[in-house]
Short mmCIF file of C-alpha atoms and ligand atoms in Angstrom, two decimals:
data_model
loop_
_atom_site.label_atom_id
_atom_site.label_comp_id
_atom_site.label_asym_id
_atom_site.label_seq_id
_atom_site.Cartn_x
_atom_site.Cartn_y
_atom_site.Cartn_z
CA UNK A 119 122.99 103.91 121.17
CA UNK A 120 120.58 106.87 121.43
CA UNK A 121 118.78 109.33 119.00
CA UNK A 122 119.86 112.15 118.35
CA UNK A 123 120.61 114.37 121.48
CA UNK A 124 120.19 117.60 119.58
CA UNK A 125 116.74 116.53 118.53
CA UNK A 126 114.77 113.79 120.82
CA UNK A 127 111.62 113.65 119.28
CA UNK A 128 111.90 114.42 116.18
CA UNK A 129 109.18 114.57 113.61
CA UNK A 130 109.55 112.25 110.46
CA UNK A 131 111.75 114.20 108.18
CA UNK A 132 113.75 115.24 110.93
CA UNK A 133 114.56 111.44 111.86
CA UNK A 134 115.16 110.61 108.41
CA UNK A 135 118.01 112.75 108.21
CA UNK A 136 119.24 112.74 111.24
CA UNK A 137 118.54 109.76 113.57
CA UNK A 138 121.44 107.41 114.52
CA UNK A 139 124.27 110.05 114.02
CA UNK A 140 126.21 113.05 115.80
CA UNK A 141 128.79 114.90 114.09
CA UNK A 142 130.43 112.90 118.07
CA UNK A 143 130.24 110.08 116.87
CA UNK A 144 132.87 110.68 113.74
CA UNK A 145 134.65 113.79 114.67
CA UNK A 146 133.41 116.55 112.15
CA UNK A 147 132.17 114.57 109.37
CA UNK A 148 128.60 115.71 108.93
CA UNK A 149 127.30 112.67 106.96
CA UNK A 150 128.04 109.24 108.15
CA UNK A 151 131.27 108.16 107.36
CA UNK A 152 131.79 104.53 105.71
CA UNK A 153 133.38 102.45 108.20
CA UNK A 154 135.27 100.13 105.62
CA UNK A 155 137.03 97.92 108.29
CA UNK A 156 136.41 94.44 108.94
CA UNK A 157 137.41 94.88 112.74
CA UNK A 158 137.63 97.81 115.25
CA UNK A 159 140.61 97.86 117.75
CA UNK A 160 140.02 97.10 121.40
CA UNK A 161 141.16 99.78 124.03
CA UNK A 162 142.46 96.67 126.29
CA UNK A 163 141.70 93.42 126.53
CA UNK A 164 139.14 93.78 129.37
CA UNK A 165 137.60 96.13 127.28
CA UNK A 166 138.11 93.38 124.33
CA UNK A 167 136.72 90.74 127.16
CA UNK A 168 133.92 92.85 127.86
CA UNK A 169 132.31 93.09 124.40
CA UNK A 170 132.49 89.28 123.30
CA UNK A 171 130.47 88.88 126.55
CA UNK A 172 128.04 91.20 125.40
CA UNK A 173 128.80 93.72 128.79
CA UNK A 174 129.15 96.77 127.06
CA UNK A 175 128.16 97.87 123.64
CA UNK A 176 130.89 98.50 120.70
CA UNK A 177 131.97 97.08 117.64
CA UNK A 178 134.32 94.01 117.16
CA UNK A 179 133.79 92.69 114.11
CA UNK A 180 131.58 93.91 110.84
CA UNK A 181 129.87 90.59 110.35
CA UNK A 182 127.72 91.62 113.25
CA UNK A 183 128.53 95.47 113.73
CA UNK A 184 129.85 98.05 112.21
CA UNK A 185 129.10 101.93 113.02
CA UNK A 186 127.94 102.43 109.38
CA UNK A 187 125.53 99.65 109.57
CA UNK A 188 124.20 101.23 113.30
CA UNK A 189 123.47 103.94 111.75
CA UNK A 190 121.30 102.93 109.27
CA UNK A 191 119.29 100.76 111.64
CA UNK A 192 119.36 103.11 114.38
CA UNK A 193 117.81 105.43 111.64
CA UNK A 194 115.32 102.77 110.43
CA UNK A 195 114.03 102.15 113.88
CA UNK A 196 113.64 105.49 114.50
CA UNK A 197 111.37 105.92 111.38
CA UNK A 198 109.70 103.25 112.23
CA UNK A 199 109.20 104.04 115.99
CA UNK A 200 111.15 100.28 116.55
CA UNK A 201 113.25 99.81 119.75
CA UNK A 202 116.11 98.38 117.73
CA UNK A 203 116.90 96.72 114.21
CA UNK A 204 119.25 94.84 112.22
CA UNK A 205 120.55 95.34 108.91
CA UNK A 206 121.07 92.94 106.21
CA UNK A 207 122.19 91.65 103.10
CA UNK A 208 119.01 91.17 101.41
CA UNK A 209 115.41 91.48 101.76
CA UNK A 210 115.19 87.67 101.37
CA UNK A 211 117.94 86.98 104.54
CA UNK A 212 115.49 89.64 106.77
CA UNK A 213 112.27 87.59 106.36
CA UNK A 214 114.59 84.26 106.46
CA UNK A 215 116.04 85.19 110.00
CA UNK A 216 113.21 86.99 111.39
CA UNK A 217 111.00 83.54 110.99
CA UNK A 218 113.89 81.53 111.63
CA UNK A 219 114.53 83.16 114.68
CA UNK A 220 110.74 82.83 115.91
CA UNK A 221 110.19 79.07 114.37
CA UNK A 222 113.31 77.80 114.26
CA UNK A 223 112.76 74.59 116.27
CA UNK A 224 110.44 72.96 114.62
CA UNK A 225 107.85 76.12 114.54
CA UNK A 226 104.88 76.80 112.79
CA UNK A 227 103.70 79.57 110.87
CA UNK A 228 100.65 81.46 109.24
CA UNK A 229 101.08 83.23 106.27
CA UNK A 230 98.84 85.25 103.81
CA UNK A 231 99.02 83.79 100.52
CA UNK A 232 99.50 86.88 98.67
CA UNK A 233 103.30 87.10 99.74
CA UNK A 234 106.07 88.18 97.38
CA UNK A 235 107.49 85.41 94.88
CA UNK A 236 110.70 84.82 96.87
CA UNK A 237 108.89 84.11 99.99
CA UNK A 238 106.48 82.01 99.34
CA UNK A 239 109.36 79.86 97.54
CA UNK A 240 111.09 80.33 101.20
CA UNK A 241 108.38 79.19 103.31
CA UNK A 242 107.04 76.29 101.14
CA UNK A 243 110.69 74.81 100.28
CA UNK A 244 113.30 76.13 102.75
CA UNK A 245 112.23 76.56 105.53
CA UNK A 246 110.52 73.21 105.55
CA UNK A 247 114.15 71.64 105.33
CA UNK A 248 114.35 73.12 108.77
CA UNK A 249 111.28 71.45 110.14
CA UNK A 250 109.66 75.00 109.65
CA UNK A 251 105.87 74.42 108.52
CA UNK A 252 103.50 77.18 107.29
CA UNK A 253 99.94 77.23 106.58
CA UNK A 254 98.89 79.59 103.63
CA UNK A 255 95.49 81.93 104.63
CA UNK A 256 93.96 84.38 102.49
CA UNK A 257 94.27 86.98 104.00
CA UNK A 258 91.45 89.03 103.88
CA UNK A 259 89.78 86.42 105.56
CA UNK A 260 89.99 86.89 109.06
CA UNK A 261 88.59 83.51 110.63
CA UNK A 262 90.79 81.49 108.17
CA UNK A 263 93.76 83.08 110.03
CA UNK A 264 92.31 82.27 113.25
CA UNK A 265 91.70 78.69 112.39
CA UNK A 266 94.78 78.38 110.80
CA UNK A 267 96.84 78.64 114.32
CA UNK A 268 98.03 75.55 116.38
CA UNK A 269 99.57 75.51 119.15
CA UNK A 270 103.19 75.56 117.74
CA UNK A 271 102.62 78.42 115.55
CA UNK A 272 105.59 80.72 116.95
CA UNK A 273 104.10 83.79 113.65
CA UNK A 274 101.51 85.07 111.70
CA UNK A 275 103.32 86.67 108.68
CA UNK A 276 101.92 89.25 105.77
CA UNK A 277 102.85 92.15 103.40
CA UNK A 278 100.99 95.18 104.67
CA UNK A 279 100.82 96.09 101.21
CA UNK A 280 101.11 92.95 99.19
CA UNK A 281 102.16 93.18 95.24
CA UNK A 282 101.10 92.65 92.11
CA UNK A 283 98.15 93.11 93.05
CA UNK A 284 98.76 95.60 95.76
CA UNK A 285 95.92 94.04 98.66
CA UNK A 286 95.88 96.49 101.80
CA UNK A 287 96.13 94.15 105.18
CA UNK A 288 94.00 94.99 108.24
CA UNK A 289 97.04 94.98 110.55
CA UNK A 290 95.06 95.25 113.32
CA UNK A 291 92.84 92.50 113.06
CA UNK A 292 95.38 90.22 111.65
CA UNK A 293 97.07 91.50 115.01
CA UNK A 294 94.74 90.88 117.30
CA UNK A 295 94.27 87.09 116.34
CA UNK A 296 98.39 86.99 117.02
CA UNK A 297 98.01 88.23 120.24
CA UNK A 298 95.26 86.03 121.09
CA UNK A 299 97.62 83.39 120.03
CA UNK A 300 100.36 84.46 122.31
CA UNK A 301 102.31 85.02 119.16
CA UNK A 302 103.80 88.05 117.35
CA UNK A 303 102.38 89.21 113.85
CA UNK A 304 105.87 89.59 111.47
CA UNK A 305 105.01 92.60 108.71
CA UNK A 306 106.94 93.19 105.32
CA UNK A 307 106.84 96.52 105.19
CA UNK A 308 108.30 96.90 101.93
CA UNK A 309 105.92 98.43 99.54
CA UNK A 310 104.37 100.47 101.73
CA UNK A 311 108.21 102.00 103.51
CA UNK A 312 108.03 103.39 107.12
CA UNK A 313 106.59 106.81 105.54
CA UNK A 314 103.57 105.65 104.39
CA UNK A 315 102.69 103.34 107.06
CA UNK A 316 103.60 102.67 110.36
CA UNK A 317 102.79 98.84 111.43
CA UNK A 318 103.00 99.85 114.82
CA UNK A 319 100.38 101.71 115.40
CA UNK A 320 98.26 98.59 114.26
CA UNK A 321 99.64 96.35 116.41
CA UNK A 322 102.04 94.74 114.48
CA UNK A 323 105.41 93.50 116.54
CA UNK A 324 108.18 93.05 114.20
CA UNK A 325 108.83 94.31 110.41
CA UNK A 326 110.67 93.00 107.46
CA UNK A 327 112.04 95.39 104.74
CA UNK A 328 113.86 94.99 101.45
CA UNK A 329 115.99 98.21 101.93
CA UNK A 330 116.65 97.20 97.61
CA UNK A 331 113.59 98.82 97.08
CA UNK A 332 112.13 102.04 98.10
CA UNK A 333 114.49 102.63 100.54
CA UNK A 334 117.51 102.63 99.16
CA UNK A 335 115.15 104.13 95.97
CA UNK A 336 117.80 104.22 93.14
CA UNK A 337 117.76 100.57 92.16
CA UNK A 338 121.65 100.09 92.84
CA UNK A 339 121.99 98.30 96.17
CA UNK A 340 120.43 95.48 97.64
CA UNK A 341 119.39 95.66 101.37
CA UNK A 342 117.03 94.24 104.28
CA UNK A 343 116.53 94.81 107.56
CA UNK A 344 114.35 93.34 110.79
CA UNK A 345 112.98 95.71 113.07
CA UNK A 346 111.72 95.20 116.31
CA UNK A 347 108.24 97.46 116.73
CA UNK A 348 109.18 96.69 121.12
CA UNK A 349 105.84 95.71 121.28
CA UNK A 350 106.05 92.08 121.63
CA UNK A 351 106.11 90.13 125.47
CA UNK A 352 108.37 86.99 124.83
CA UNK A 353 108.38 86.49 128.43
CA UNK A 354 105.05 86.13 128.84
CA UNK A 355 104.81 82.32 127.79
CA UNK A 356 108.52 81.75 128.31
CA UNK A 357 108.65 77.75 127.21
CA UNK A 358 107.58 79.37 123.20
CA UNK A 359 110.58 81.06 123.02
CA UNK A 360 113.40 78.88 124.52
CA UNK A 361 116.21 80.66 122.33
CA UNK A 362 115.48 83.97 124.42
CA UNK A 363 113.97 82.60 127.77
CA UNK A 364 116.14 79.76 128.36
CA UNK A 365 120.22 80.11 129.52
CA UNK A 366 122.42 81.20 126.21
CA UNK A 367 125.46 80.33 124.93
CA UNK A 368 125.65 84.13 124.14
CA UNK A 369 125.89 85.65 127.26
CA UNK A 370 127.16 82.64 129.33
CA UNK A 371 124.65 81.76 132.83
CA UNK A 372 121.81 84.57 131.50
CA UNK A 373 118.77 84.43 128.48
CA UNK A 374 118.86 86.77 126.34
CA UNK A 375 115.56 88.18 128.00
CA UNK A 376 117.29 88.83 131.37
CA UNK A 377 120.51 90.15 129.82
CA UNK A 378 119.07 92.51 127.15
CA UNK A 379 116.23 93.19 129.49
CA UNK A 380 116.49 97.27 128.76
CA UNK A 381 117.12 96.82 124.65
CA UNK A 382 116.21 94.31 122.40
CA UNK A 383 116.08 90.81 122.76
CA UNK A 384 114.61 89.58 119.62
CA UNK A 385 117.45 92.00 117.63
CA UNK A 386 119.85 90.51 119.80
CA UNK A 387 119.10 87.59 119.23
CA UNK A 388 119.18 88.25 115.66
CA UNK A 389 122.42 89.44 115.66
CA UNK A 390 124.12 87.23 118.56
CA UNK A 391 123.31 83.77 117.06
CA UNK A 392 121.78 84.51 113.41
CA UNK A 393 124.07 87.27 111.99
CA UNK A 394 127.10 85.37 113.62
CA UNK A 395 126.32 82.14 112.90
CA UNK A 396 125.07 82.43 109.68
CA UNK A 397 126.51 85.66 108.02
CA UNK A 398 124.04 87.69 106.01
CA UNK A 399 125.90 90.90 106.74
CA UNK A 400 124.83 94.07 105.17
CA UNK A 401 128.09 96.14 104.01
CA UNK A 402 128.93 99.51 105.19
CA UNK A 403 129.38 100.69 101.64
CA UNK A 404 125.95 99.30 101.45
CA UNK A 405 124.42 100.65 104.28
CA UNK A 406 126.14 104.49 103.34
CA UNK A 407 123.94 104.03 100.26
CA UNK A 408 121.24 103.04 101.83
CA UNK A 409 121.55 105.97 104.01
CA UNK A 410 121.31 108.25 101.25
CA UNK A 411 118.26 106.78 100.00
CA UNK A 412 116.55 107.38 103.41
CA UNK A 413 117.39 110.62 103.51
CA UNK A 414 114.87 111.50 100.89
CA UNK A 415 112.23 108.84 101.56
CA UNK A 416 109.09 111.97 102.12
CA UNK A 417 109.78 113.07 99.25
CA UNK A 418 110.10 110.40 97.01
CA UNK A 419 107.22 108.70 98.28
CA UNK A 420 105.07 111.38 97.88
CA UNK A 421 106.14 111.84 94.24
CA UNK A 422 106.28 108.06 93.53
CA UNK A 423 102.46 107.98 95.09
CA UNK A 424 101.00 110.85 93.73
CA UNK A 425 102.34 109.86 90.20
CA UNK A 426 101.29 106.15 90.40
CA UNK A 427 97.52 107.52 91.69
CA UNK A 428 97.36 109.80 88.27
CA UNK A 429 98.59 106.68 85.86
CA UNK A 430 96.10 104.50 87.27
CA UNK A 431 93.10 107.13 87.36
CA UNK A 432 94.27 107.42 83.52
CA UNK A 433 94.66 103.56 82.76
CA UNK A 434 91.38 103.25 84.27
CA UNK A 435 89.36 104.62 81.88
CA UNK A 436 91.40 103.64 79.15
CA UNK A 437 89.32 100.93 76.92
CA UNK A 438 92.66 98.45 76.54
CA UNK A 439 92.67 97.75 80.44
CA UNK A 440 90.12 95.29 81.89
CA UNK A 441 90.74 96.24 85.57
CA UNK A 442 93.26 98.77 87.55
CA UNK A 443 94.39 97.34 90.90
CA UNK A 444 95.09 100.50 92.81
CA UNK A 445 93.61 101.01 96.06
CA UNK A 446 93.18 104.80 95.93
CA UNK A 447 91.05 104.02 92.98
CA UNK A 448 86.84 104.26 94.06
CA UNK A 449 86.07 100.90 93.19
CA UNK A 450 88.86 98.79 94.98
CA UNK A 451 88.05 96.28 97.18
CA UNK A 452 90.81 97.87 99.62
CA UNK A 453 89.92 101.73 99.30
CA UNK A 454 88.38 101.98 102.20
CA UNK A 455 91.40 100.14 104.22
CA UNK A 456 93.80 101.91 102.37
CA UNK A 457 92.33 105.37 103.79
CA UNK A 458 92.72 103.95 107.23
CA UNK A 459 96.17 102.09 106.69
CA UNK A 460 98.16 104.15 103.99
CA UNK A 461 97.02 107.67 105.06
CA UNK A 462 99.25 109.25 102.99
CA UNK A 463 98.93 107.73 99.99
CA UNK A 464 99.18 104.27 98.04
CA UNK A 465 102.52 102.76 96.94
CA UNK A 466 103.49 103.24 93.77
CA UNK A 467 103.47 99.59 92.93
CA UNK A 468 100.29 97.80 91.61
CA UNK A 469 98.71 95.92 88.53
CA UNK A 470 96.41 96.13 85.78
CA UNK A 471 94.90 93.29 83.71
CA UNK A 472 94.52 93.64 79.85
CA UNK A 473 91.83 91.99 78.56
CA UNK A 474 91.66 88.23 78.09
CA UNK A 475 90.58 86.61 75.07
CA UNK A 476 90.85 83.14 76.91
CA UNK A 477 93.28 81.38 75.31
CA UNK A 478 96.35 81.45 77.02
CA UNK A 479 99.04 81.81 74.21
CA UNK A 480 97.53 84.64 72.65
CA UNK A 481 96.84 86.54 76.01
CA UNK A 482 100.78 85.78 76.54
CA UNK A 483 101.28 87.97 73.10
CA UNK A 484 99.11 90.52 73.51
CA UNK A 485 101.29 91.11 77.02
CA UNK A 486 104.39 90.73 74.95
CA UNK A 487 102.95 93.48 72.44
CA UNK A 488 102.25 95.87 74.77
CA UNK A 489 105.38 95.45 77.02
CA UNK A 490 107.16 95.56 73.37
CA UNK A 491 105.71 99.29 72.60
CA UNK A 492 106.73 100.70 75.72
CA UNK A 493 110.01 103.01 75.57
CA UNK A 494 110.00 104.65 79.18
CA UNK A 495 108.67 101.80 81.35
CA UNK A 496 111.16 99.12 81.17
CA UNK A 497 110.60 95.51 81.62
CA UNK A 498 112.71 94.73 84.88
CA UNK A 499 112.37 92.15 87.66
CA UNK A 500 112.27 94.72 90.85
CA UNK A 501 110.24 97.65 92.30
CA UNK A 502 110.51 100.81 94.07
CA UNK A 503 113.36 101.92 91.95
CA UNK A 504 113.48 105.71 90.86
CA UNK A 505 112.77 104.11 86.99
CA UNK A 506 109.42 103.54 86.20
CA UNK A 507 109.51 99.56 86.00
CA UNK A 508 107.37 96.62 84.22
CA UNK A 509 106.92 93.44 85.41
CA UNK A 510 105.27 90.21 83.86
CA UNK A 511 104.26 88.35 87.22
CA UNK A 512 103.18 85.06 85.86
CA UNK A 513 106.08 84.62 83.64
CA UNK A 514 108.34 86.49 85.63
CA UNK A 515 108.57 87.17 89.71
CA UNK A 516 105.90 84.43 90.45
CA UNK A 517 106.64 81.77 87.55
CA UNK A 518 107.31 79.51 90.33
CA UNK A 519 103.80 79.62 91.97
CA UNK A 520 101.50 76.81 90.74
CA UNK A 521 98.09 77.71 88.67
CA UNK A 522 95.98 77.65 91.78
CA UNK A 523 98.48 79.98 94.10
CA UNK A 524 98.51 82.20 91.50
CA UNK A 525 94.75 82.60 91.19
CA UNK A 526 94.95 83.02 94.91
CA UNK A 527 97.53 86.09 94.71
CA UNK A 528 94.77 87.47 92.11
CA UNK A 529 97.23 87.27 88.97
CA UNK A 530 95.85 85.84 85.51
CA UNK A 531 98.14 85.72 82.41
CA UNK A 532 97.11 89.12 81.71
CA UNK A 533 98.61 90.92 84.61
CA UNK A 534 100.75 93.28 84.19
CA UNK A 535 102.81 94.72 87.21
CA UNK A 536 103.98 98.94 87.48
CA UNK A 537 106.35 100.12 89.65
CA UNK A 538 106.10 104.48 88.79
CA UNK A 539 109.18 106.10 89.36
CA UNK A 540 110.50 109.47 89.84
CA UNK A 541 109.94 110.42 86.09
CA UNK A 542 107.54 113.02 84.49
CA UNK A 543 103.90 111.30 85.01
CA UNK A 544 103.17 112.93 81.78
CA UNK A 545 106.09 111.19 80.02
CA UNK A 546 104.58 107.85 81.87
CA UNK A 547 100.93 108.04 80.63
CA UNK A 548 102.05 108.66 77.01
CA UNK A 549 104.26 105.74 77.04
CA UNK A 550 101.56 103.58 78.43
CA UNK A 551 99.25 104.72 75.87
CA UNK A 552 101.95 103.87 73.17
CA UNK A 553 102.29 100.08 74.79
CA UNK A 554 98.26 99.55 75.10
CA UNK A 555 98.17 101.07 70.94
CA UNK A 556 100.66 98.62 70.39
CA UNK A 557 98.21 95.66 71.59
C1 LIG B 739 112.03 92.29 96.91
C2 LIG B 739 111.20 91.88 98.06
C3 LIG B 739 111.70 91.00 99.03
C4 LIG B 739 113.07 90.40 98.94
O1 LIG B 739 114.04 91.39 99.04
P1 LIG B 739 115.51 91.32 98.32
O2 LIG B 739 116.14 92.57 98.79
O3 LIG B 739 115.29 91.22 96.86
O4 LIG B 739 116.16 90.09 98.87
C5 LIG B 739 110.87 90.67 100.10
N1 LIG B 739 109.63 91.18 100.20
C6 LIG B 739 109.12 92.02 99.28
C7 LIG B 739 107.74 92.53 99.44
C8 LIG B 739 109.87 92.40 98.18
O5 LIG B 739 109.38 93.23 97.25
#
């Protein structure tokens, strides 16, 4: 389960092309074949025998494994300079299983408030079900996290880019209060993609990504994946993490610590009782797509950032829009962390406000007019998609959110959420301008 042999260190593009795959490993097919079998035949039944007890590595069944699915985490790891990942279905199962797999006996956990829609609905009414608690921080505010941690707080979890509003975290100070704790910090790397940050080097110890979004980049597959950053001692306070330290059902008479000591334990656990147990596969015909996606990640970050950074340099000075949320703009409360977190460049996805006139129904309107006038931007519920995309947050991806959480994640009736896509920026601006004329 190696890089690359050709290539062992390679650089960033390099990986992103070619990391997880040999023309070996599928005799002569230079891109990675789809793998579209449920199950993969056993060379004899003590070979069979050998890989239900976890003695060698191979694939038995896809719900778990399948070679199209390695490759795309063995890829994604490699990007992100991980030890190991796991695909799967959804953005929404990776940050389920990832917390489930830290907290999941009665755990507790510390979140930033300004978390994706679909999350915060996870952690304030599913996971609860579970006996899963978590305590909402801003998080900006660095003692608030600290205070925030009891003693059976198992994560601290946070965007490093969070959305609408597009907040920069200080991964490392956030990840130095985890570690203090004894406890991993959990990233969702989504916005941001490996490519324009790297958790890692912050100090971050496990990431979360909706593959639906940038990654996959073309709007037409959904996709998640967990990867573990191998930064992260669980054997260092052993009784935290019984499902890795203690004797498994896995890998009968061993933890999962002593028996993946040289890989992952936190992935295989993942996979071993989560993935099995539970079945949030990714598909192969997914993950081939997915794989596509990545191989152009660079450049379509680059173009998605450097587009998005000349839209909101425009809508800033136009006299329709109150406020630009864009952290490569001068003025943003996060420019400075942005220079030191998102090196090179901002995500493509972040807000502005129109102006308010302070009654709600007619701010609602004056949304709805401009959202009506626009003919390239279209109003969609997603992100990171090659089409430039619209989003209504408070009606829309955060409806759910009460009045208060929403003044928390910084979004007012009269935010409006971009995601810039791979189209002309010219073509963008003037269709922006039509929407705010339309006001
Ligand atoms: C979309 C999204 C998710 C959920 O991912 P799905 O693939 O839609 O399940 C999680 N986190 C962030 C930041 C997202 O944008």
């Amino acid at each position: 389960m190696s890089e690359n042999s050709d290539c062992p260190t390679p650089a960033f593009a390099t990986a992103q092309v070619r990391s997880g795959f040999s023309a070996q490993t599928a005799p002569a097919a230079a891109v990675p074949p789809i793998y579209q079998s449920n199950a993969f035949e056993f060379e004899s039944l003590t070979h069979a025998a050998d890989l239900f007890a976890h003695r060698r590595d191979g694939d038995v069944y896809s719900r778990t494994a399948n070679p199209t699915v390695t490759v795309f985490e063995q890829r994604l790891a490699a990007l992100e300079g991980g030890s190991a990942s796991a695909g799967l279905a959804s953005g929404q199962a990776a940050v389920a299983v990832a917390l489930l797999a830290l907290a999941g006996r009665g755990g507790h956990i510390v979140a930033a408030t300004q978390l994706y829609g679909g999350t915060v609905d996870l952690l304030e009414d599913t996971l609860p079900d579970w006996g899963i608690t978590t305590t909402f921080v801003d998080q900006d505010d660095i003692d608030a996290w600290r205070a925030a941690v009891r003693p059976e707080t198992r994560a601290l979890f946070a965007e490093t880019v969070a959305n609408p509003v597009a907040q920069v975290l200080d991964v490392r100070a956030v990840a130095e209060i985890a570690h203090e704790a004894g406890v991993p910090l959990v990233v969702d790397n989504t916005v941001a993609t490996p490519y324009l940050q790297r958790p890692k080097e912050f100090g971050a110890d496990i990431s979360v990504h909706s593959a639906t979004k940038f990654i996959g980049g073309h709007g037409s597959v959904m996709g998640g994946a967990i990867v573990d950053l191998g930064t992260f001692d669980f054997t260092a306070q052993p009784a935290k993490w019984p499902a890795l330290t203690e004797p498994s059902r896995r890998v009968p008479g061993e933890s999962l610590v002593e028996h993946f000591a040289s890989g992952s334990p936190f992935i295989a656990l993942i996979k071993a009782k989560y993935m099995h147990d539970l079945g949030p596969t990714l598909s192969a015909s997914s993950a081939f797509q997915l794989l596509q996606g990545l191989e152009t990640l660079d450049l379509r970050m680059q173009r998605h950032s450097s587009s998005a950074q000349r839209v909101a340099e425009h809508l800033a000075a136009h006299p329709a829009v109150a406020r630009v949320h864009h952290p490569g703009l001068a003025g943003n409360a996060g420019h400075a962390a942005a220079a030191e977190y998102l090196p090179r460049g901002v995500p493509s996805v972040f807000s502005i406000d129109l102006h308010a006139t302070g009654d709600e129904a007619a701010d609602f309107a004056r949304v709805e007019a401009f959202i009506a006038g626009l003919r390239v931007v279209r109003l969609l519920a997603n992100i990171g998609d090659a089409r430039s995309i619209v989003t209504h947050p408070a009606s829309m991806t955060h409806s759910h959110l009460s009045r208060s959480q929403l003044a928390e994640a910084g979004i007012s009736t009269t935010t409006v959420r971009l995601s810039i896509g791979l189209e002309d920026p010219d073509d963008l601006i003037a269709d922006l301008d039509r929407g705010l004329a339309a006001i």
